[in-house]
Short mmCIF file of C-alpha atoms in Angstrom, two decimals:
data_model
loop_
_atom_site.label_atom_id
_atom_site.label_comp_id
_atom_site.label_asym_id
_atom_site.label_seq_id
_atom_site.Cartn_x
_atom_site.Cartn_y
_atom_site.Cartn_z
CA MET A 1165 162.88 120.60 119.31
CA ALA A 1166 162.14 120.80 115.61
CA LEU A 1167 159.81 117.80 115.80
CA ALA A 1168 157.63 119.31 118.46
CA SER A 1169 156.99 122.42 116.39
CA ASP A 1170 155.95 120.24 113.44
CA VAL A 1171 152.93 118.94 115.32
CA PRO A 1172 149.98 120.81 113.83
CA THR A 1173 147.84 122.88 116.11
CA PRO A 1174 144.79 120.99 117.30
CA SER A 1175 141.61 121.31 115.26
CA ALA A 1176 138.62 123.17 116.62
CA LEU A 1177 136.95 119.86 117.37
CA GLU A 1178 140.04 118.48 119.06
CA SER A 1179 140.32 121.57 121.28
CA THR A 1180 136.64 121.29 122.19
CA LEU A 1181 137.02 117.66 123.11
CA ARG A 1182 140.14 118.39 125.17
CA ALA A 1183 138.55 121.33 126.92
CA GLN A 1184 135.39 119.48 127.84
CA SER A 1185 136.92 116.12 128.42
CA GLN A 1186 136.30 114.80 131.90
CA THR A 1187 138.36 112.17 133.60
CA ARG A 1188 135.34 110.69 135.32
CA THR A 1189 132.25 110.26 133.18
CA LEU A 1190 129.04 108.36 133.84
CA HIS A 1191 129.21 106.65 130.48
CA ASP A 1192 132.09 105.21 128.54
CA VAL A 1193 134.38 108.09 127.71
CA ARG A 1194 134.11 107.23 124.00
CA LEU A 1195 130.35 107.71 124.10
CA HIS A 1196 130.93 110.96 125.91
CA HIS A 1197 133.31 112.14 123.20
CA LEU A 1198 130.88 111.00 120.52
CA ALA A 1199 128.19 113.21 122.04
CA LEU A 1200 130.60 116.14 122.18
CA GLN A 1201 131.58 115.67 118.57
CA VAL A 1202 127.95 115.58 117.41
CA LEU A 1203 127.14 118.60 119.57
CA HIS A 1204 130.04 120.45 117.98
CA ASN A 1205 128.78 119.55 114.52
CA LEU A 1206 125.23 120.65 115.34
CA GLN A 1207 126.42 123.91 116.81
CA HIS A 1208 128.86 124.98 114.12
CA GLN A 1209 127.73 123.24 110.95
CA HIS A 1210 123.98 123.25 111.41
CA ARG A 1211 123.59 126.34 113.61
CA TRP A 1212 121.63 124.65 116.32
CA THR A 1213 121.26 126.56 119.56
CA ARG A 1214 120.49 125.85 123.23
CA LEU A 1215 122.36 122.57 123.03
CA THR A 1216 122.47 120.44 126.14
CA THR A 1217 123.80 116.98 126.83
CA HIS A 1218 121.72 114.69 128.99
CA THR A 1219 123.07 111.77 130.96
CA PHE A 1220 119.98 111.00 133.03
CA SER A 1221 116.50 110.16 131.80
CA PRO A 1222 114.06 113.05 132.29
CA LEU A 1223 111.34 110.47 132.80
CA THR A 1224 112.76 107.96 135.22
CA GLY A 1225 115.85 109.72 136.50
CA ALA A 1226 117.88 106.63 135.72
CA PRO A 1227 121.09 106.93 133.71
CA LEU A 1228 120.47 107.03 129.95
CA PRO A 1229 121.88 104.19 127.80
CA ARG A 1230 124.31 106.80 126.47
CA PRO A 1231 124.55 110.60 126.60
CA LEU A 1232 121.84 112.28 124.52
CA ILE A 1233 121.73 115.82 123.20
CA SER A 1234 118.79 118.18 123.00
CA GLY A 1235 118.80 121.37 121.00
CA LEU A 1236 116.91 123.84 118.93
CA PRO A 1237 117.38 123.70 115.14
CA PRO A 1238 117.36 126.99 113.20
CA ALA A 1239 114.14 125.95 111.40
CA ARG A 1240 111.40 123.37 111.89
CA LEU A 1241 113.09 120.04 111.38
CA TYR A 1242 110.02 117.84 111.13
CA VAL A 1243 106.45 118.51 110.08
CA HIS A 1244 104.00 115.62 110.17
CA PRO A 1245 102.36 115.18 106.73
CA ASP A 1246 98.87 115.77 108.18
CA GLU A 1247 100.05 118.93 109.93
CA GLN A 1248 101.69 120.03 106.69
CA ILE A 1249 98.37 119.76 104.86
CA GLU A 1250 96.65 121.84 107.53
CA LEU A 1251 99.40 124.47 107.61
CA LEU A 1252 99.34 124.80 103.84
CA LYS A 1253 95.57 125.24 103.95
CA VAL A 1254 95.93 127.98 106.55
CA GLU A 1255 98.65 129.59 104.47
CA ALA A 1256 96.50 129.49 101.33
CA GLU A 1257 93.64 131.06 103.28
CA ARG A 1258 95.96 133.76 104.62
CA LYS A 1259 97.24 134.53 101.13
CA ARG A 1260 93.72 134.74 99.77
CA LYS A 1261 92.80 137.23 102.49
CA GLY A 1262 96.07 139.05 101.93
CA GLU A 1263 95.09 139.55 98.28
CA GLU A 1264 91.92 141.29 99.42
CA ASP A 1265 93.58 143.89 101.65
CA ARG A 1266 97.10 144.48 100.52
CA ALA A 1267 97.61 147.39 102.87
CA ASP A 1268 98.61 144.85 105.48
CA GLY A 1269 101.86 144.13 103.68
CA GLY A 1270 101.81 140.50 104.79
CA GLY A 1271 104.46 139.11 107.12
CA LYS A 1272 107.06 136.76 105.74
CA GLU A 1273 106.90 134.35 108.60
CA ASP A 1274 107.65 130.69 107.98
CA VAL A 1275 104.61 128.67 106.99
CA PHE A 1276 105.74 125.84 109.23
CA GLY A 1277 105.96 127.90 112.38
CA ALA A 1278 108.67 128.17 114.99
CA PRO A 1279 111.38 125.50 115.29
CA GLU A 1280 110.91 122.79 117.90
CA ARG A 1281 113.47 121.30 120.23
CA GLU A 1282 114.66 117.86 119.22
CA TRP A 1283 116.36 114.93 120.88
CA VAL A 1284 119.60 113.85 119.24
CA LEU A 1285 121.04 110.35 119.54
CA PRO A 1286 124.79 110.24 118.79
CA THR A 1287 125.96 107.03 117.15
CA HIS A 1288 128.97 105.82 115.23
CA LEU A 1289 128.68 104.08 111.87
CA MET A 1290 130.70 101.08 113.06
CA GLU A 1291 128.16 100.33 115.78
CA LYS A 1292 125.59 97.59 115.66
CA TRP A 1293 122.22 98.48 117.09
CA SER A 1294 119.25 96.31 117.97
CA LEU A 1295 115.55 96.92 118.47
CA ARG A 1296 116.12 96.51 122.21
CA GLN A 1297 118.62 99.39 122.24
CA PHE A 1298 116.29 101.69 120.29
CA ALA A 1299 113.46 100.75 122.64
CA GLU A 1300 115.63 101.59 125.67
CA VAL A 1301 116.39 105.02 124.27
CA PHE A 1302 112.73 105.77 123.52
CA ASP A 1303 111.58 104.48 126.90
CA ALA A 1304 113.91 106.94 128.60
CA ILE A 1305 112.94 110.16 126.79
CA THR A 1306 109.98 112.50 126.73
CA VAL A 1307 108.01 113.38 123.60
CA ALA A 1308 109.83 116.71 123.36
CA PRO A 1309 112.87 117.84 125.32
CA LEU A 1310 112.22 120.33 128.07
CA ASP A 1311 113.55 123.77 127.29
CA GLU A 1312 115.36 124.78 130.45
CA GLU A 1313 116.12 128.31 129.28
CA ALA A 1314 112.53 129.03 128.29
CA GLY A 1315 111.22 127.63 131.55
CA GLU A 1316 109.06 124.66 132.37
CA GLY A 1317 105.83 126.18 131.12
CA ARG A 1318 106.96 126.06 127.53
CA GLU A 1319 106.68 122.31 127.33
CA LEU A 1320 102.96 122.45 128.08
CA LYS A 1321 101.87 124.40 125.03
CA GLY A 1322 103.64 122.10 122.65
CA ASN A 1323 102.59 121.24 119.13
CA LYS A 1324 99.37 119.22 119.24
CA TRP A 1325 100.63 117.15 116.31
CA ARG A 1326 103.67 116.04 118.26
CA THR A 1327 102.31 112.90 119.82
CA THR A 1328 104.95 110.29 118.97
CA LYS A 1329 108.43 110.23 120.42
CA ARG A 1330 111.18 110.88 117.92
CA VAL A 1331 114.92 111.33 117.98
CA VAL A 1332 117.35 112.64 115.42
CA MET A 1333 119.89 109.88 115.00
CA ALA A 1334 123.30 111.40 114.30
CA THR A 1335 125.68 108.89 112.75
CA VAL A 1336 129.37 109.78 112.76
CA GLN A 1337 131.82 108.31 110.29
CA ASP A 1338 135.54 107.98 110.97
CA ASP A 1339 136.20 110.92 108.64
CA SER A 1340 133.93 113.11 110.83
CA THR A 1341 131.05 113.08 108.37
CA VAL A 1342 127.81 113.23 110.33
CA VAL A 1343 124.49 112.17 108.84
CA TYR A 1344 121.16 112.80 110.49
CA TYR A 1345 118.12 110.54 110.33
CA LEU A 1346 114.80 110.95 112.10
CA VAL A 1347 113.71 107.90 114.04
CA HIS A 1348 110.06 107.65 115.08
CA ASN A 1349 108.83 105.41 117.86
CA GLY A 1350 106.03 103.55 116.10
CA ILE A 1351 104.30 103.68 112.75
CA VAL A 1352 104.48 107.25 111.47
CA LYS A 1353 103.58 107.81 107.86
CA PRO A 1354 106.33 109.32 105.74
CA ARG A 1355 106.58 112.92 104.65
CA GLN A 1356 105.71 113.64 101.03
CA ASN A 1357 108.54 116.18 100.57
CA MET B 785 80.55 94.07 91.04
CA ALA B 786 78.70 91.79 93.37
CA ASP B 787 80.61 90.93 96.50
CA ILE B 788 81.79 87.40 96.08
CA THR B 789 81.80 85.30 99.20
CA VAL B 790 83.67 82.07 99.63
CA ALA B 791 82.92 79.43 102.23
CA GLU B 792 85.55 79.38 104.97
CA PRO B 793 87.81 77.64 105.62
CA PHE B 794 88.95 77.37 102.01
CA PRO B 795 91.89 75.23 100.87
CA ILE B 796 95.31 76.66 100.06
CA PHE B 797 97.29 74.23 97.95
CA ALA B 798 100.91 73.70 98.88
CA VAL B 799 103.12 72.60 96.00
CA ALA B 800 106.88 72.46 96.49
CA ASN B 801 106.71 74.91 99.42
CA LYS B 802 104.66 77.36 97.41
CA TYR B 803 101.19 78.30 98.55
CA ILE B 804 98.83 78.51 95.62
CA LEU B 805 95.21 79.51 95.06
CA TYR B 806 93.51 78.49 91.83
CA ASP B 807 90.00 79.82 92.33
CA ILE B 808 89.41 83.38 91.14
CA ASN B 809 86.55 83.78 93.64
CA THR B 810 88.87 82.99 96.53
CA VAL B 811 91.47 85.36 95.12
CA THR B 812 89.07 88.32 95.00
CA TYR B 813 87.52 87.34 98.32
CA ILE B 814 90.76 87.33 100.33
CA ARG B 815 91.80 90.61 98.78
CA ARG B 816 88.55 92.28 99.77
CA VAL B 817 87.94 90.66 103.15
CA HIS B 818 91.40 89.69 104.42
CA HIS B 819 93.50 92.40 102.75
CA ILE B 820 95.77 89.79 101.25
CA CYS B 821 96.80 90.28 97.65
CA GLY B 822 99.41 87.62 96.94
CA VAL B 823 101.10 87.61 93.57
CA LEU B 824 99.39 86.49 90.38
CA ILE B 825 101.79 84.17 88.63
CA GLY B 826 99.75 82.69 85.80
CA ASN B 827 100.84 83.60 82.30
CA ILE B 828 100.77 82.28 78.78
CA PRO B 829 104.24 81.12 77.75
CA GLN B 830 103.31 80.86 74.08
CA ALA B 831 101.78 84.32 73.87
CA ALA B 832 104.36 86.46 75.60
CA GLN B 833 102.76 89.67 74.38
CA GLN B 834 99.76 88.89 76.56
CA ASN B 835 101.83 88.65 79.71
CA VAL B 836 101.64 92.30 80.74
CA PHE B 837 99.15 91.27 83.37
CA SER B 838 99.40 87.87 84.94
CA GLY B 839 96.39 85.79 85.85
CA ILE B 840 95.59 82.95 88.21
CA PRO B 841 97.03 80.99 89.95
CA LEU B 842 97.84 83.27 92.83
CA GLU B 843 100.91 82.57 94.89
CA LEU B 844 100.83 83.49 98.57
CA ILE B 845 103.98 84.10 100.54
CA PRO B 846 104.26 81.77 103.56
CA GLU B 847 103.39 84.65 105.92
CA GLU B 848 100.12 85.30 104.09
CA ALA B 849 99.22 81.61 104.08
CA ARG B 850 100.08 81.31 107.77
CA LEU B 851 98.00 84.34 108.67
CA LEU B 852 94.96 82.95 106.86
CA VAL B 853 95.38 79.59 108.58
CA GLU B 854 95.83 81.21 112.01
CA ARG B 855 92.66 83.20 111.46
CA GLY B 856 90.82 79.95 110.77
CA SER B 857 89.90 81.17 107.30
CA ALA B 858 91.93 78.67 105.37
CA TYR B 859 93.72 75.36 105.62
CA ILE B 860 96.72 73.96 103.85
CA VAL B 861 96.42 71.03 101.48
CA ASP B 862 99.57 69.15 100.58
CA ASP B 863 98.73 68.94 96.91
CA VAL B 864 101.16 66.20 95.90
CA ALA B 865 100.19 63.86 98.73
CA SER B 866 96.48 64.50 98.32
CA HIS B 867 96.69 63.75 94.59
CA ARG B 868 98.56 60.53 95.16
CA ARG B 869 96.22 59.44 97.89
CA GLY B 870 93.11 60.61 96.06
CA LEU B 871 93.98 58.80 92.83
CA THR B 872 94.88 55.51 94.48
CA ASP B 873 91.82 55.66 96.69
CA LEU B 874 89.50 56.13 93.73
CA SER B 875 87.09 53.16 93.55
CA ALA B 876 86.55 51.24 90.29
CA ALA B 877 83.10 52.74 89.88
CA GLU B 878 84.44 56.27 90.37
CA ARG B 879 87.22 55.56 87.92
CA ILE B 880 84.84 54.30 85.26
CA ALA B 881 82.52 57.24 85.85
CA PHE B 882 85.38 59.68 85.50
CA VAL B 883 86.69 58.04 82.32
CA SER B 884 83.22 58.06 80.80
CA VAL B 885 82.84 61.73 81.67
CA LEU B 886 86.15 62.41 79.96
CA GLU B 887 85.04 60.41 76.92
CA LYS B 888 81.79 62.30 76.77
CA GLN B 889 83.63 65.59 76.94
CA GLY B 890 86.01 64.37 74.24
CA LEU B 891 83.12 63.41 71.96
CA GLU B 892 81.43 66.75 72.50
CA ALA B 893 84.65 68.56 71.72
CA ALA B 894 85.18 66.47 68.56
CA LEU B 895 81.61 67.11 67.41
CA ALA B 896 81.94 70.81 68.05
CA GLN B 897 85.15 70.84 66.07
CA LYS B 898 83.54 68.96 63.20
CA ARG B 899 80.49 71.24 63.09
CA LYS B 900 82.70 74.24 63.02
CA ALA B 901 84.70 72.84 60.11
CA ASP B 902 81.53 71.95 58.22
CA LYS B 903 80.09 75.38 58.72
CA LYS B 904 83.27 76.94 57.47
CA ARG B 905 83.26 74.79 54.37
CA GLU B 906 79.62 75.54 53.70
CA LYS B 907 80.23 79.22 53.97
CA HIS B 908 83.17 78.95 51.61
CA PHE B 909 81.12 77.13 48.99
CA GLU B 910 78.29 79.62 49.28
CA LYS B 911 80.72 82.43 48.76
CA ALA B 912 82.28 80.74 45.77
CA GLY B 913 78.86 80.11 44.25
CA GLY B 914 77.69 83.67 44.81
CA LYS B 915 80.80 85.10 43.25
CA ALA B 916 80.28 83.02 40.14
CA ARG B 917 76.70 84.17 39.82
CA LYS B 918 77.55 87.81 40.19
CA ARG B 919 79.85 87.82 37.19
CA GLY B 920 78.18 88.84 33.93
CA PRO B 921 77.40 86.44 31.04
CA ASP B 922 79.78 88.41 28.75
CA ARG B 923 82.76 86.68 30.31
CA GLU B 924 84.49 84.05 28.21
CA ASP B 925 84.56 81.42 30.90
CA THR B 926 80.96 81.91 31.94
CA GLU B 927 79.96 78.40 31.19
CA LEU B 928 82.82 76.90 33.09
CA GLU B 929 82.21 79.19 36.05
CA SER B 930 78.54 78.51 36.29
CA ALA B 931 79.22 74.80 36.01
CA SER B 932 81.66 74.86 38.89
CA ALA B 933 79.37 77.10 40.93
CA SER B 934 76.41 74.78 40.52
CA TYR B 935 78.65 71.90 41.48
CA ALA B 936 79.78 73.72 44.61
CA VAL B 937 76.24 74.53 45.64
CA SER B 938 75.04 70.99 45.09
CA ARG B 939 78.03 69.64 46.98
CA ALA B 940 77.53 72.00 49.92
CA ALA B 941 73.93 70.90 50.12
CA SER B 942 74.92 67.26 50.07
CA VAL B 943 77.31 67.59 53.03
CA VAL B 944 75.41 66.46 56.05
CA PRO B 945 77.44 66.05 59.23
CA ASN B 946 77.49 62.43 60.12
CA ASP B 947 78.08 62.34 63.86
CA SER B 948 78.37 58.61 64.25
CA ASP B 949 81.83 58.27 62.71
CA VAL B 950 83.43 61.01 64.81
CA GLN B 951 86.30 59.89 67.02
CA PRO B 952 86.29 61.45 70.50
CA LEU B 953 89.25 63.71 71.28
CA CYS B 954 91.54 62.74 74.11
CA ILE B 955 90.88 65.20 76.90
CA THR B 956 93.55 66.05 79.45
CA PRO B 957 91.63 67.02 82.57
CA THR B 958 92.44 70.58 83.70
CA THR B 959 91.03 70.23 87.19
CA SER B 960 91.86 67.78 89.95
CA TYR B 961 88.66 68.42 91.88
CA PRO B 962 86.79 66.53 90.35
CA PRO B 963 87.77 63.69 90.01
CA LEU B 964 89.16 64.06 93.52
CA SER B 965 86.82 65.20 96.24
CA ALA B 966 87.96 68.27 98.17
CA PRO B 967 90.21 67.33 101.09
CA LYS B 968 88.88 67.87 104.58
CA PRO B 969 89.94 70.96 106.53
CA THR B 970 92.89 70.26 108.77
CA THR B 971 95.02 72.36 111.04
CA ALA B 972 97.89 69.90 110.87
CA LEU B 973 99.82 71.90 108.31
CA LEU B 974 100.92 75.41 109.19
CA PRO B 975 103.32 77.36 107.00
CA PRO B 976 106.58 78.01 108.85
CA ALA B 977 106.91 81.37 110.61
CA SER B 978 109.85 83.37 109.34
CA PRO B 979 111.64 85.63 111.85
CA SER B 980 109.76 88.56 110.34
CA TYR B 981 106.32 86.99 110.72
CA ASP B 982 105.56 88.96 113.90
CA LEU B 983 106.10 92.24 112.08
CA PHE B 984 104.02 91.00 109.15
CA ALA B 985 101.10 90.08 111.43
CA HIS B 986 101.44 93.35 113.37
CA LEU B 987 101.32 95.56 110.28
CA HIS B 988 98.51 93.47 108.83
CA SER B 989 96.52 93.91 112.04
CA LYS B 990 96.93 97.68 111.60
CA ASP B 991 95.09 97.36 108.26
CA TYR B 992 98.14 97.64 106.08
CA PHE B 993 98.23 95.69 102.83
CA LEU B 994 101.59 93.97 102.57
CA SER B 995 103.31 92.84 99.44
CA PRO B 996 106.75 91.34 98.84
CA GLY B 997 109.38 94.08 99.03
CA LEU B 998 112.19 92.80 96.86
CA ARG B 999 111.69 95.60 94.35
CA PHE B 1000 112.71 98.05 97.08
CA GLY B 1001 115.30 95.87 98.75
CA CYS B 1002 113.22 95.12 101.81
CA GLN B 1003 111.02 92.33 103.11
CA TYR B 1004 107.57 93.88 102.79
CA LEU B 1005 106.01 96.93 101.24
CA ALA B 1006 103.26 98.29 103.47
CA TYR B 1007 100.34 99.99 101.71
CA PRO B 1008 97.78 102.01 103.70
CA GLY B 1009 95.00 100.57 101.48
CA ASP B 1010 94.59 98.45 98.40
CA PRO B 1011 97.81 98.63 96.35
CA LEU B 1012 95.73 99.51 93.29
CA ARG B 1013 94.61 102.71 95.00
CA PHE B 1014 97.55 103.75 97.18
CA HIS B 1015 101.28 104.17 97.03
CA SER B 1016 103.10 102.22 99.70
CA HIS B 1017 104.12 104.05 102.87
CA PHE B 1018 106.83 101.83 104.26
CA LEU B 1019 109.71 99.61 103.34
CA ALA B 1020 109.46 97.13 106.19
CA ASN B 1021 112.10 94.81 107.56
CA GLY B 1022 111.44 92.39 110.38
CA VAL B 1023 114.25 91.56 112.80
CA ALA B 1024 114.55 89.68 116.05
CA TRP B 1025 114.55 91.76 119.25
CA ASP B 1026 118.28 91.37 119.89
CA GLN B 1027 119.39 90.95 116.30
CA GLU B 1028 122.29 93.24 115.43
CA ILE B 1029 121.47 95.85 112.81
CA SER B 1030 124.35 97.59 111.09
CA LEU B 1031 123.89 101.35 111.15
CA LEU B 1032 125.08 101.41 107.56
CA ASN B 1033 121.98 99.36 106.65
CA ILE B 1034 119.76 101.83 108.47
CA VAL B 1035 121.38 104.78 106.72
CA ALA B 1036 121.07 102.99 103.36
CA GLY B 1037 117.46 101.99 104.02
CA GLY B 1038 116.53 105.43 105.30
CA ARG B 1039 118.09 107.07 102.32
CA LEU B 1040 116.42 104.74 99.80
CA GLY B 1041 113.07 105.08 101.54
CA THR B 1042 113.19 108.87 101.59
CA GLY B 1043 114.27 108.86 97.94
CA VAL B 1044 111.06 107.05 96.98
CA LYS B 1045 108.87 108.99 99.46
CA LYS B 1046 108.51 106.07 101.80
CA GLY B 1047 109.55 105.43 105.36
CA TYR B 1048 112.10 102.76 106.23
CA LEU B 1049 110.54 100.68 108.96
CA VAL B 1050 112.25 98.15 111.19
CA GLY B 1051 110.31 96.14 113.72
CA GLY B 1052 110.19 92.99 115.75
CA LYS B 1053 108.68 91.33 118.76
CA ASP B 1054 109.79 91.95 122.32
CA ASP B 1055 109.19 88.44 123.64
CA SER B 1056 109.44 89.47 127.28
CA ARG B 1057 106.55 91.92 126.88
CA ASP B 1058 104.86 90.08 124.01
CA GLU B 1059 104.49 93.20 121.95
CA VAL B 1060 105.72 94.23 118.54
CA ARG B 1061 107.59 97.52 118.35
CA VAL B 1062 108.48 99.30 115.17
CA PHE B 1063 110.70 102.25 114.40
CA CYS B 1064 110.54 104.42 111.29
CA PHE B 1065 113.57 106.06 109.76
CA GLU B 1066 113.50 109.13 107.57
CA TRP B 1067 116.29 111.32 106.29
CA ALA B 1068 116.37 114.45 108.45
CA ALA B 1069 117.28 116.69 105.48
CA MET B 1070 120.29 118.20 107.19
#
């Protein structure tokens, strides 16, 4: 019929959701879809890689309060202000040495080192959260997500500055806008941008 | 500056649910020892141009007052009740003594005022006389001038302050203690704990200086050291453990905090585990 052909083709997001939608999910199917939508946004808008959804706590093995995502951002997402000071010092030292022997050429590697895997907490703007809910999420996760592709050993030689648990809170609006905020478990002094 | 020490516990005066300190020594002492700054609220209404910096009294927020009382460093004095009680309980002898002290002060003030006026007049006459003498004799009005000058000098010499006919000024006492004797320390009065008091006490125990946060739309500003030396690190909001927080508020707070290079901090007490947990929010820049 004419009407049927008027229905627009599904969006990329819609197709993803349909393709990955499961009839039986551990969590509420809406939370499951929320995670998929955030994962889609991370993958295609922010070029994150090695994205995985987690439904069980890597610490306790119990089901998570809601599905979480872990992934690798294209660049370092968070540098602690104290680490930043140290890295900048090292960089200044390197530059000073580089001035002395220019034959080296000097690599253009990022001052802030390789990107680190992050936990992502998908939320919707209409939700109400409480301290208890945030505490439950933090109690269920590790300091840094395990990188399954790189093997277990990778976790061990983590950044020595990464001592406090953190998640990237992804908040989805009804119009599919996603905003990302870093949430630290405890008192962590702010970055001086 | 010498380190000023104040005997503890010191009184905090409660007036109309405000917690006030009047003694500058106590104000500097609690800032140095207890990391409590309060807000200076004293100003001079008739000299508005001098109000860039306020002076004593210092107003403490209820959390600060409560913390000091819980530490055993201070006690609350209900100022209205203690005035009423103190004034009615004053014995006749005390009353007479106080009135005579006031009269003595009034007389001293009146005498000082009179001496000052006399001195001024004397100076004026001297000046007038000197001026007359300096002028040359070729002036037409020399005779008149010298006559008036000599009169002025003789008059100035004749003015002797006569203290006996001075009326004492009426003194309005500026302190209540004396005449009242300082009230005894009591633990009966404790400022009420707001829902955010647990967070306040927690951050304070971590050596943060806390000040009211209205200027940044939060409850407390947390400074890593004295606010005169450091910028604040956090915009802190205290909530109950199961209190619902709108994510829009977190996004707004996180955005505002990052915009002013501060962290947005939300915390509260988990009563079941008797511990305060806090979470910091920062814009992830993506």
